[in-house]
mmCIF file of C-alpha atoms and ligand atoms in Angstrom:
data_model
loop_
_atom_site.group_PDB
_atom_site.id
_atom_site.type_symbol
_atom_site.label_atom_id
_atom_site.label_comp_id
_atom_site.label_asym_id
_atom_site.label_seq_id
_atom_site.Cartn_x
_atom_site.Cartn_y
_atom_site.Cartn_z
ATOM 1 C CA UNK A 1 -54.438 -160.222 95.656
ATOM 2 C CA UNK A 2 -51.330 -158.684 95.503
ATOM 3 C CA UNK A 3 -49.331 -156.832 98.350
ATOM 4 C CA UNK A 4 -46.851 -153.557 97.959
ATOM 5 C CA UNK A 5 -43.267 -154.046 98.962
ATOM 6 C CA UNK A 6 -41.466 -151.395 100.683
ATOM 7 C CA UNK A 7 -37.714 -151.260 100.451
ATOM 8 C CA UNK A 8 -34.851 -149.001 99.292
ATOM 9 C CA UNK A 9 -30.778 -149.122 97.980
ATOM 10 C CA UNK A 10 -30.089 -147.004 100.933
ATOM 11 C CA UNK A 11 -30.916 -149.674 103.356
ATOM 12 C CA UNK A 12 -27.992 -151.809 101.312
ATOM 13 C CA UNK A 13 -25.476 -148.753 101.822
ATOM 14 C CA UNK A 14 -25.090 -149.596 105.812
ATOM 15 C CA UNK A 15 -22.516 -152.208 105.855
ATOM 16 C CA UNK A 16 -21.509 -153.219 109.293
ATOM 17 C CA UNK A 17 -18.214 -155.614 107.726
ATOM 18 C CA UNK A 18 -17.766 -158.526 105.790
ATOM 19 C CA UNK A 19 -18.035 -160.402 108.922
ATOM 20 C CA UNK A 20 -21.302 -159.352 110.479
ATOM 21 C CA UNK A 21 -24.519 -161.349 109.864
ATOM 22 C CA UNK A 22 -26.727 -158.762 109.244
ATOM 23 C CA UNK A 23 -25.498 -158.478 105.970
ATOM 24 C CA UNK A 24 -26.684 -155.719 102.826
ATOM 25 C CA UNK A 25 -26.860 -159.090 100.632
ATOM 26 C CA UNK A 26 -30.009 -159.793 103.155
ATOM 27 C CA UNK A 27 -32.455 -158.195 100.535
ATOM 28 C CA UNK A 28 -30.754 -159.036 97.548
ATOM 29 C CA UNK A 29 -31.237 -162.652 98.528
ATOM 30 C CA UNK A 30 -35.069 -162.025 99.317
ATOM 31 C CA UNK A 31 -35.242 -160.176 95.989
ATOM 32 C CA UNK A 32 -33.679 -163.014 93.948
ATOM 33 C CA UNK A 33 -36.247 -165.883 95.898
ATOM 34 C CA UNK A 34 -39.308 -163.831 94.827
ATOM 35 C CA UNK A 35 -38.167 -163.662 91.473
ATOM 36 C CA UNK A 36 -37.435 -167.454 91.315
ATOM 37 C CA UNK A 37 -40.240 -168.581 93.282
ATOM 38 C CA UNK A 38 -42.532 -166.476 90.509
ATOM 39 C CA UNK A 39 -43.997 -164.705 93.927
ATOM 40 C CA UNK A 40 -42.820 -161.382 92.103
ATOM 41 C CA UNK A 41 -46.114 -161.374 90.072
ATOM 42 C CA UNK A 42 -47.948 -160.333 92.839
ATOM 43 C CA UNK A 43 -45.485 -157.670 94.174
ATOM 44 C CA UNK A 44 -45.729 -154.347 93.820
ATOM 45 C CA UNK A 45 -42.577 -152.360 94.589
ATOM 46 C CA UNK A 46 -42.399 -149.185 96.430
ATOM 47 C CA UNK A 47 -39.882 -147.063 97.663
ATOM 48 C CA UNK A 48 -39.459 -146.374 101.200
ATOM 49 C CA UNK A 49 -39.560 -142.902 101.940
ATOM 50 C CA UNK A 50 -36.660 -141.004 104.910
ATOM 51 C CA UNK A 51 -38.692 -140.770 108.032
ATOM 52 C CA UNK A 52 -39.329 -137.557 109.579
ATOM 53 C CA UNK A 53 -36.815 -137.127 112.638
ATOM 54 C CA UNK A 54 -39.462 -134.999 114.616
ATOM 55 C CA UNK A 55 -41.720 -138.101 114.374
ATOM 56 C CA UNK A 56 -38.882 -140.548 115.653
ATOM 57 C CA UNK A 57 -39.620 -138.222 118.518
ATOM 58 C CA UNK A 58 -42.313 -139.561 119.658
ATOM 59 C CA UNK A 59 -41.286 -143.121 119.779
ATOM 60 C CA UNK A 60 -37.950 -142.318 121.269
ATOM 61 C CA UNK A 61 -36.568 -140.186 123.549
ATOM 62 C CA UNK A 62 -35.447 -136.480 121.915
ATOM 63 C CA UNK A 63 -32.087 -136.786 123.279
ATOM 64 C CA UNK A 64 -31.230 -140.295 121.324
ATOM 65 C CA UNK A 65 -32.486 -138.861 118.150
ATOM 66 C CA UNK A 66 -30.572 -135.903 118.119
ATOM 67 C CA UNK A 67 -27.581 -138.067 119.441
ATOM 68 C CA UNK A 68 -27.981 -140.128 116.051
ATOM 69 C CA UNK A 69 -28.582 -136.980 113.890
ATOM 70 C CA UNK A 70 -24.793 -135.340 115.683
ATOM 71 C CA UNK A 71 -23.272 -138.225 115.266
ATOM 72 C CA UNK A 72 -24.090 -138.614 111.427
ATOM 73 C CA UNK A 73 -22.952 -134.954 110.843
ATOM 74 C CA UNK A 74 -19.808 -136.344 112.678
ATOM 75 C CA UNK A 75 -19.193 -139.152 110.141
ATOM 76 C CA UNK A 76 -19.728 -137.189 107.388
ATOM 77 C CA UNK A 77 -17.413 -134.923 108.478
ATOM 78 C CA UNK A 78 -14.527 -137.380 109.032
ATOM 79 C CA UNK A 79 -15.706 -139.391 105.847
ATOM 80 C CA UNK A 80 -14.623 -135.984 104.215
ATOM 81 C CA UNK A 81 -11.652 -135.393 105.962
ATOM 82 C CA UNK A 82 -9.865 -138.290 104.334
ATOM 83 C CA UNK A 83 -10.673 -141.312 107.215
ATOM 84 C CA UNK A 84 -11.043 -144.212 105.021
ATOM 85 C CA UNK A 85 -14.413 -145.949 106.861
ATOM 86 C CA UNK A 86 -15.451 -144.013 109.662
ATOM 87 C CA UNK A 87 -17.693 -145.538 112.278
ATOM 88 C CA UNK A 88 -19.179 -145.161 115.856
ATOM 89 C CA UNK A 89 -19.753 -148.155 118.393
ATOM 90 C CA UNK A 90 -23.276 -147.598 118.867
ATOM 91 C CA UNK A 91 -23.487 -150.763 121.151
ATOM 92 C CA UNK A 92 -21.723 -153.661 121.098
ATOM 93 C CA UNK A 93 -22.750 -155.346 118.005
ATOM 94 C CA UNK A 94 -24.334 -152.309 116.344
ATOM 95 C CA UNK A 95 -22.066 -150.137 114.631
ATOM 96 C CA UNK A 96 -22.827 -146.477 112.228
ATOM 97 C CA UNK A 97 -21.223 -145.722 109.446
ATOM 98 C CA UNK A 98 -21.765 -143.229 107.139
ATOM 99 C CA UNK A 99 -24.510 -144.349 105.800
ATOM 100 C CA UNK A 100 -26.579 -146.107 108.303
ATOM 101 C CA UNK A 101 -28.626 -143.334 109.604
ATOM 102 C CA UNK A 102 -30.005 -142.992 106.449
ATOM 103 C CA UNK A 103 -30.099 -146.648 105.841
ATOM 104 C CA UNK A 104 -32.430 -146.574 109.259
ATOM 105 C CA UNK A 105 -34.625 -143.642 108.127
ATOM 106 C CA UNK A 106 -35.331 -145.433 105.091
ATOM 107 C CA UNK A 107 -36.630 -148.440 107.195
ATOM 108 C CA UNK A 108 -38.469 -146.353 109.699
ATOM 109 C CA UNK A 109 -40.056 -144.578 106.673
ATOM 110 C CA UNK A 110 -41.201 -147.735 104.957
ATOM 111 C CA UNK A 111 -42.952 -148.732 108.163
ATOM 112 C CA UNK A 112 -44.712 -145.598 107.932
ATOM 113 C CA UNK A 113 -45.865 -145.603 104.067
ATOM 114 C CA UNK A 114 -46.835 -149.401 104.893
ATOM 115 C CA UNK A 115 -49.435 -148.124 107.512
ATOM 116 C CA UNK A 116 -50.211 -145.616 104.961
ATOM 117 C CA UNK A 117 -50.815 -147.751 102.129
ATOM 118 C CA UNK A 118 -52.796 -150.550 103.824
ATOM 119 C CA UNK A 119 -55.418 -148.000 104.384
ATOM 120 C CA UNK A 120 -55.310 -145.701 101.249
ATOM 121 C CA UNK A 121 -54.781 -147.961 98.731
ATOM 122 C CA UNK A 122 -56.426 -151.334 97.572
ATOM 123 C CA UNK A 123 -53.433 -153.024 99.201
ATOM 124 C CA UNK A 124 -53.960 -153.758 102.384
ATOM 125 C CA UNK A 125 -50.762 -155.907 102.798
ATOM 126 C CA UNK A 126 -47.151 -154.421 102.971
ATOM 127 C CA UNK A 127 -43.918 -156.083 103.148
ATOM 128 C CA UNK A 128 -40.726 -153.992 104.227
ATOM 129 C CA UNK A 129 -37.356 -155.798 103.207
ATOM 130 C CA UNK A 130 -35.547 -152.639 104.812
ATOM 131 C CA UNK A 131 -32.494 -152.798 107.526
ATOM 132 C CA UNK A 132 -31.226 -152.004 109.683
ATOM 133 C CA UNK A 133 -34.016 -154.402 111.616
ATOM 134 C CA UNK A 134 -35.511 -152.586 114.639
ATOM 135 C CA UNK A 135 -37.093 -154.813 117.463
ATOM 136 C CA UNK A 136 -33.916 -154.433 119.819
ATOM 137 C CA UNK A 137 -33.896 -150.687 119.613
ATOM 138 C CA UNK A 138 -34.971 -149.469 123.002
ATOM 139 C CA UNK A 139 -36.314 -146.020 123.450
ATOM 140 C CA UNK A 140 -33.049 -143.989 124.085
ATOM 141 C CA UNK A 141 -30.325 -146.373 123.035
ATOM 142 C CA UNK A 142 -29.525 -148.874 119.861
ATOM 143 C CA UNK A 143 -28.958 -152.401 120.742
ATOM 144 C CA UNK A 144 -28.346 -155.927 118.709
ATOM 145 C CA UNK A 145 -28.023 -154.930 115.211
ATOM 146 C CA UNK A 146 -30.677 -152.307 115.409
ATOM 147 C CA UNK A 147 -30.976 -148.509 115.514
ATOM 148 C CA UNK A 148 -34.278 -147.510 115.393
ATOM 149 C CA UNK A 149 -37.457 -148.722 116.597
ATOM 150 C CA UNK A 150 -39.036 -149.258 112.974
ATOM 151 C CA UNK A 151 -41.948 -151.932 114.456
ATOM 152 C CA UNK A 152 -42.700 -149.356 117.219
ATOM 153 C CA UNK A 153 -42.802 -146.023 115.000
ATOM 154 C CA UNK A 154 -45.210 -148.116 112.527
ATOM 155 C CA UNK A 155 -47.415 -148.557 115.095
ATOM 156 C CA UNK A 156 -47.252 -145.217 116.652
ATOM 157 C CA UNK A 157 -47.788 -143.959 113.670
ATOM 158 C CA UNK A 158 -51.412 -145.794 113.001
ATOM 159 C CA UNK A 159 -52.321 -144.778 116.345
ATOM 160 C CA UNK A 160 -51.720 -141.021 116.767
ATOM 161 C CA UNK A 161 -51.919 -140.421 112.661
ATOM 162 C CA UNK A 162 -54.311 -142.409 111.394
ATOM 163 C CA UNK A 163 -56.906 -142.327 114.476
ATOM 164 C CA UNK A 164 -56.502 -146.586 115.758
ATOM 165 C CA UNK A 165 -57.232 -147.597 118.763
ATOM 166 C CA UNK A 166 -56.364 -150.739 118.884
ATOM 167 C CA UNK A 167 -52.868 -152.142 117.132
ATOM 168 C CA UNK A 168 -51.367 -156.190 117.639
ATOM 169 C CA UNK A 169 -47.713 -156.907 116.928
ATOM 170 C CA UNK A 170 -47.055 -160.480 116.394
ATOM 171 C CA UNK A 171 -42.512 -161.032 116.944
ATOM 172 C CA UNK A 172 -41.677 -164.458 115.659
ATOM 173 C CA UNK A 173 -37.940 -163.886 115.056
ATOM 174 C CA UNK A 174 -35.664 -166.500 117.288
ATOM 175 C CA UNK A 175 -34.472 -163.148 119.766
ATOM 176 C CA UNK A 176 -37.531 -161.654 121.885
ATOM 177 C CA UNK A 177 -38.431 -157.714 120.629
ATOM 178 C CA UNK A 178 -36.933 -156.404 123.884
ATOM 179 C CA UNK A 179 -36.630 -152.910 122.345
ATOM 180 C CA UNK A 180 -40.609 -153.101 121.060
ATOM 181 C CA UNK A 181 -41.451 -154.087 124.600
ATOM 182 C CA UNK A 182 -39.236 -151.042 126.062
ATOM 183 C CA UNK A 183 -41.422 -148.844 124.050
ATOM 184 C CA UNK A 184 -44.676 -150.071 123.982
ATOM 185 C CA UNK A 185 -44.851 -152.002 127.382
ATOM 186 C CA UNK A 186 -47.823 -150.109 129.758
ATOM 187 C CA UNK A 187 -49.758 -148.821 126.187
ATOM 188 C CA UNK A 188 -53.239 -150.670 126.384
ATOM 189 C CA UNK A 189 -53.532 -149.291 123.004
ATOM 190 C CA UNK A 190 -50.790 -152.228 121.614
ATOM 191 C CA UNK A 191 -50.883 -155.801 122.433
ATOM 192 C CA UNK A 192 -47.388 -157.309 121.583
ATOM 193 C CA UNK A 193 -47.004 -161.261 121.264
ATOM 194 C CA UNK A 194 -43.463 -162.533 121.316
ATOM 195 C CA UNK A 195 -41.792 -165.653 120.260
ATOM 196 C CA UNK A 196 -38.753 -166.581 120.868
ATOM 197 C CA UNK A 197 -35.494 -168.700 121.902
ATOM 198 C CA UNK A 198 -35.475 -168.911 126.353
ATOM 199 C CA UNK A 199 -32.068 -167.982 127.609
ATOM 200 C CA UNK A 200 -30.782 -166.804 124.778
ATOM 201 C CA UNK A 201 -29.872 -162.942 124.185
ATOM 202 C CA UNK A 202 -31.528 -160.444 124.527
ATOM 203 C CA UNK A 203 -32.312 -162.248 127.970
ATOM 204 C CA UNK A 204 -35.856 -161.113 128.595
ATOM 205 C CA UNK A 205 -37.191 -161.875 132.173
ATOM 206 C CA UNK A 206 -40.256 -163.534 131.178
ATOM 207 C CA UNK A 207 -41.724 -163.327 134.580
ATOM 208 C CA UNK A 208 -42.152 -159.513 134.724
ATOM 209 C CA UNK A 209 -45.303 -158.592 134.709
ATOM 210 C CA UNK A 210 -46.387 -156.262 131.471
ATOM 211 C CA UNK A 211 -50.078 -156.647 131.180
ATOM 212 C CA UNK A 212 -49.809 -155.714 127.127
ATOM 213 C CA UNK A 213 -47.037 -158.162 126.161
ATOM 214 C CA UNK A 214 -47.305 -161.601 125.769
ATOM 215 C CA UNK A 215 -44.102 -163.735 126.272
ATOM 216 C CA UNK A 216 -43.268 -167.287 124.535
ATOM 217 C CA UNK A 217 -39.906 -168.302 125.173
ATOM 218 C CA UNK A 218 -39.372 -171.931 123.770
ATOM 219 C CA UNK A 219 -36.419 -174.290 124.374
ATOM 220 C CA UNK A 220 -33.481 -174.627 121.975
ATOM 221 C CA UNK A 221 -34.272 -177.387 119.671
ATOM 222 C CA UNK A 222 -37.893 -176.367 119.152
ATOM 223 C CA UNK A 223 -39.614 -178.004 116.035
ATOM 224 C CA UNK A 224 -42.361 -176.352 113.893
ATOM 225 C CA UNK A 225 -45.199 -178.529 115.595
ATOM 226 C CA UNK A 226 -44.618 -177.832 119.063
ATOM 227 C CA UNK A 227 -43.667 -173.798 118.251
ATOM 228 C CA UNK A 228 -47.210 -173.841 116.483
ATOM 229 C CA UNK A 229 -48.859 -175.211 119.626
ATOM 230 C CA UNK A 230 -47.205 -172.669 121.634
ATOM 231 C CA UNK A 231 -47.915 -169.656 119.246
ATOM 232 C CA UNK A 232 -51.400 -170.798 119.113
ATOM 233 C CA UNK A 233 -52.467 -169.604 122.642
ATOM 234 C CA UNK A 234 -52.013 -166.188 120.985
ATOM 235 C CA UNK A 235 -54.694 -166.263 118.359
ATOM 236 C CA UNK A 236 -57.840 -166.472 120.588
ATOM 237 C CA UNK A 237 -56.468 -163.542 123.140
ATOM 238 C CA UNK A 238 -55.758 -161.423 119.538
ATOM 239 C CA UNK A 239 -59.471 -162.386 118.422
ATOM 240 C CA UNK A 240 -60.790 -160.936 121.484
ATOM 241 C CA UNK A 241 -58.550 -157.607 121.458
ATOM 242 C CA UNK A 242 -60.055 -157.551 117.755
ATOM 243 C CA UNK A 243 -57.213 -154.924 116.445
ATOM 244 C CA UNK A 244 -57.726 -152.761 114.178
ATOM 245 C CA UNK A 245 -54.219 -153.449 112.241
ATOM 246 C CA UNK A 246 -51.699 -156.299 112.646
ATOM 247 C CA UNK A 247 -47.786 -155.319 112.560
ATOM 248 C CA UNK A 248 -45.482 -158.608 112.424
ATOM 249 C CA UNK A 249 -42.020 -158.286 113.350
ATOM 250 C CA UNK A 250 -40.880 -160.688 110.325
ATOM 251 C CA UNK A 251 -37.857 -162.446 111.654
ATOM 252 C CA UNK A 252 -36.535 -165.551 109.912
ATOM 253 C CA UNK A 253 -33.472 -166.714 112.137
ATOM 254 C CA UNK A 254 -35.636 -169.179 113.909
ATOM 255 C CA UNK A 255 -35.305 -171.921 111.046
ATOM 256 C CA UNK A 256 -33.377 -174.535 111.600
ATOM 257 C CA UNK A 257 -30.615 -173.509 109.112
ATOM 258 C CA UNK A 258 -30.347 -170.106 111.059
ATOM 259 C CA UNK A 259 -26.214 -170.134 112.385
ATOM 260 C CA UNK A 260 -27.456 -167.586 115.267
ATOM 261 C CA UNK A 261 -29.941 -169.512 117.327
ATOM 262 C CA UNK A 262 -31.169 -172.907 118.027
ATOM 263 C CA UNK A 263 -34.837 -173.471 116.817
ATOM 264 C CA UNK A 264 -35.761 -175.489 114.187
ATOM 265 C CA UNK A 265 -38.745 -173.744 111.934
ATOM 266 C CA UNK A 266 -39.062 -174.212 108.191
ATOM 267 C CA UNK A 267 -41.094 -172.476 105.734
ATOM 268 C CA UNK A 268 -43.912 -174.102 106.165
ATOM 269 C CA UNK A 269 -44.123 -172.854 109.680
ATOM 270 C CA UNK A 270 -43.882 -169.083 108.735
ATOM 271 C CA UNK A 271 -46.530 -169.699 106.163
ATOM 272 C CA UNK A 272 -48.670 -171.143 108.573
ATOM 273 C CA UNK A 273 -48.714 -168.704 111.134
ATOM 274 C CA UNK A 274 -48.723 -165.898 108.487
ATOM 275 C CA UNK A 275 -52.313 -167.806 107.785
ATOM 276 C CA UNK A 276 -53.183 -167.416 111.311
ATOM 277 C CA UNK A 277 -53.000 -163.734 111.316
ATOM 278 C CA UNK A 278 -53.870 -163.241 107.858
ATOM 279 C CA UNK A 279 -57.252 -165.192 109.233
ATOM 280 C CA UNK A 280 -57.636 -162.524 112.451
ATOM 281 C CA UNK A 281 -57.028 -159.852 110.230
ATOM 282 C CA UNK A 282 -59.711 -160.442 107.519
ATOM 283 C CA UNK A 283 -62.075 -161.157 110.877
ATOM 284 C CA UNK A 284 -61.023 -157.907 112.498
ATOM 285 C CA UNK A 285 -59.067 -155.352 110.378
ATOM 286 C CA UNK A 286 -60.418 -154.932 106.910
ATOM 287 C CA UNK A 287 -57.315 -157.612 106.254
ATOM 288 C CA UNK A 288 -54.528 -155.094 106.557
ATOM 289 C CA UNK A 289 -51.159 -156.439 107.698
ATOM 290 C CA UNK A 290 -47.822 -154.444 107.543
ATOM 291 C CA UNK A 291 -44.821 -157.007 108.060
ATOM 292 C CA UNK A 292 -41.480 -155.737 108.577
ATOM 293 C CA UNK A 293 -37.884 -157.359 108.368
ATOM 294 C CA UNK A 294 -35.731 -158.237 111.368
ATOM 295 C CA UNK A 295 -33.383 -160.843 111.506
ATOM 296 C CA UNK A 296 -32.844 -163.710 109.162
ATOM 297 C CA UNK A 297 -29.035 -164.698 108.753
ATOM 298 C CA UNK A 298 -28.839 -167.860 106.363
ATOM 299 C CA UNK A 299 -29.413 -166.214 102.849
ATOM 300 C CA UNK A 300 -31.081 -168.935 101.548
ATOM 301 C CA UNK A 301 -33.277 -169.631 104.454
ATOM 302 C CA UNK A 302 -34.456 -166.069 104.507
ATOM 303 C CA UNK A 303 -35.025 -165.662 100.965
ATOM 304 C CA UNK A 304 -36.988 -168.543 100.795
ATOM 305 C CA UNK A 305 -38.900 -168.028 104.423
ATOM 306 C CA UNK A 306 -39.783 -164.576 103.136
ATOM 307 C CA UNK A 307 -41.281 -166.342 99.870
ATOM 308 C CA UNK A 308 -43.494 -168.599 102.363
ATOM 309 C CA UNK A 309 -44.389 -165.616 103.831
ATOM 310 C CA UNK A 310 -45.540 -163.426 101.478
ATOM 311 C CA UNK A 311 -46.986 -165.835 99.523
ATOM 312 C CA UNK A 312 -49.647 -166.671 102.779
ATOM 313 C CA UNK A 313 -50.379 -163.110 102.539
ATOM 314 C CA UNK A 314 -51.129 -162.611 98.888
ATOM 315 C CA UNK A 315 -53.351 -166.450 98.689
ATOM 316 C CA UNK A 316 -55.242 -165.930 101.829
HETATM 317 ZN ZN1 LIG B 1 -33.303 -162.115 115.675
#
């Protein structure tokens, strides 16, 4: 089997500065690890199309989409008035540039054509190695390294385009999809599971009841066996929601050579729960998985996480 990969040199334009983790070299690293890993056989690469700003619409509010779209005319406009990098604070660790809305439309997009291909095409797997990530983008504002909602518009998109009833995201990166739950939370049409690192940012309150999102907060110092026991409580409550399509939020920063957080996955793990949902997707959803990037700030750990990844969802 073989699965398309969605990505894009636009998303490697937004550069947030030679000290911020979520870095363009990101996908060049994950590029470079399917190559030597020999996973690139079973790639097919795509280009990510620009999302449609009247769809972002839906998925966020009006008034923070045309916020991004003013603020992009702004940049160009200073970029061509001589300022040497001009940028805009969009929150505290999330900065624009001149080319990061585009960089973000190009991730949105591939989220999109991923839905699209895994039920046109004989591929019914798709990989986006896009950024900016999106699982901290609320509805109206950007937050931690994210702009838009790309996990969130993916899904919105099966739903309301493509006629599904019924769509599971699965977050595994270290930080809990706070911005996914801000936009989804209250839709019985989306089930999302979250994984993640307890009192650590974003700072979820686990307690809060949200009927449609499942929270697993484990302790810093977590080791692959006892995050797969925990994660594991998940797979019987997806195999009775039997979705129609799986969306992962692919975040690698939960391995134990992650500098952000403190949990302590390896490859193996994120091949082994890729299994897991590869399994419930075969059972329920003619196999069709779209994964997205999020975070994932050791090079090397990503690239070769990624490999682990994809390669459960080309075997199985
Ligand atoms: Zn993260």
């Amino acid at each position: 089997m073989s699965i398309t990969l969605f990505s894009h040199a636009d998303c490697e334009f937004h550069n947030m500065g030679d000290m911020h983790p979520e870095a363009p070299e990101r996908l060049g690293q994950i590029r470079d690890q399917l190559i030597a890993s020999g996973m690139d056989r079973f790639v097919a690469y795509d280009q990510a199309p620009l999302a449609d700003i009247e769809q972002l619409k839906i998925t966020h509010t009006p008034e923070y989409i045309d916020y991004l779209v003013e603020q992009d005319l702004r940049l160009a406009v200073r970029a061509e008035q001589g300022e040497e990098i001009p940028s805009v604070q969009l929150d505290p660790d999330t900065l624009m540039m001149q080319h990061s809305f585009k960089a973000a439309l190009r991730a949105a997009g591939a989220g999109i054509a991923a839905v699209d291909e895994v039920f046109d095409t004989p591929n019914n797997r798709a990989f986006c190695a896009v950024r900016p990530p999106g699982h901290h983008a609320l509805k109206d504002a950007a937050m931690g390294f994210c702009i838009l909602g790309n996990v969130a518009i993916a899904a919105h998109h099966a739903l309301n385009n493509r006629g599904l009833e019924r769509v599971a995201i699965v977050d595994f990166d270290v930080h809990h999809g706070n911005g996914t739950e801000n936009i989804v939370e209250g839709d019985e049409r989306i089930r999302l599971y979250s994984s993640y690192q307890g009192n650590f940012y974003p700072f979820p309150d686990k307690d809060a009841a949200r009927p449609n999102v499942i929270h697993t907060p484990l302790a810093a110092g977590t080791e692959g066996e006892a995050f797969r026991e925990a994660v594991s409580a998940w797979l019987p409550d997806i195999d009775a929601f039997a979705p129609q399509l799986i969306i992962i939020s692919a975040g690698f920063d939960a391995h134990i050579e992650d500098p952000l957080a403190q949990l302590r996955l390896r490859e193996s793990d994120y091949n082994w729960i890729t299994t897991e949902l590869v399994a419930l997707a075969n059972k329920h959803s003619g196999g069709r998985i779209v994964s997205m990037l999020e975070g994932g700030y050791n090079l090397g750990a990503l690239g070769r996480s990624v490999v682990a990844h994809i390669k459960a969802l080309v075997e199985n």
